Coordinates of C-alpha atoms in Angstrom, one line a residue:
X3 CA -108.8 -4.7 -98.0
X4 CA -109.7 -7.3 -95.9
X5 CA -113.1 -8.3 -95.3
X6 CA -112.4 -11.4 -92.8
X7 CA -113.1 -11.1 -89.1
X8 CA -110.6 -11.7 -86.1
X9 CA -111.2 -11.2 -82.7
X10 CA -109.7 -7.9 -82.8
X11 CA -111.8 -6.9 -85.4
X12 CA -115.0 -8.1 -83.2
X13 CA -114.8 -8.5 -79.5
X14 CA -118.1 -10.5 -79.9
X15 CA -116.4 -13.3 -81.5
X16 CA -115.2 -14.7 -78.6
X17 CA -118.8 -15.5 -77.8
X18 CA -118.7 -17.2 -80.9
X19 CA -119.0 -20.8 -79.1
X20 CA -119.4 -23.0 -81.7
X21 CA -117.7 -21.4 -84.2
X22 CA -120.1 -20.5 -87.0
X23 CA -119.1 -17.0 -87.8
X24 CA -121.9 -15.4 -85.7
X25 CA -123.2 -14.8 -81.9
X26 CA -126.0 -16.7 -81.7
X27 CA -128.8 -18.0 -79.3
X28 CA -127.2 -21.6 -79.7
X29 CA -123.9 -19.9 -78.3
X30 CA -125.3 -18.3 -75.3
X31 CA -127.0 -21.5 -74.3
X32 CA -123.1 -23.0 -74.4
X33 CA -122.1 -20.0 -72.6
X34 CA -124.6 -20.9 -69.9
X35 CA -123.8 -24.8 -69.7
X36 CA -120.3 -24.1 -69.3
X37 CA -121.2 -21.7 -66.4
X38 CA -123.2 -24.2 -64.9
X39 CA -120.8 -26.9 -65.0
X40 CA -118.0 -24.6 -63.8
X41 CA -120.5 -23.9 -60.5
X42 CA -121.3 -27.5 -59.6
X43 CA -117.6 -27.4 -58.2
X44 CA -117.8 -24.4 -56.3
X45 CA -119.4 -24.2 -52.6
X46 CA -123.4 -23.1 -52.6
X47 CA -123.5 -20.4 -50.5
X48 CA -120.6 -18.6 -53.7
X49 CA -122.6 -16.7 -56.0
X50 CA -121.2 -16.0 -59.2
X51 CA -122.9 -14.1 -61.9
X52 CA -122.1 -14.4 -65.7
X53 CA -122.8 -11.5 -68.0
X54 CA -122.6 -11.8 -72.0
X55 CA -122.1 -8.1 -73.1
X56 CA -124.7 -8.2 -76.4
X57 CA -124.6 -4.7 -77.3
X58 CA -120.8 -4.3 -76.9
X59 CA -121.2 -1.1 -75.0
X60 CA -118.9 -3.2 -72.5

């Protein structure tokens, strides 16, 4: 049996940002930055609203 973890063992790893084996707050601060510097692009009056599913309840 194996005990390693893919992303279709975990959904959460794709939150897994910087790739140390766990969600953590360093990753959602990532998350954030790259939502940020996906925005500065778009027009002002566009909102666009980013949501990082924690619990996996989806």
């Amino acid at each position: 049996m194996s005990t390693s973890t893919t992303s279709a063992e975990a959904p959460s790893a794709k939150y897994d940002l910087n790739g140390d084996g766990s969600v953590s707050p360093i990753d959602v601060l990532l998350l954030v930055n790259r939502a940020n510097e996906a925005q500065e692009n778009l027009n002002a009056s566009v909102a666009t609203v980013i949501v990082l599913d924690v619990n996996g309840d989806g």
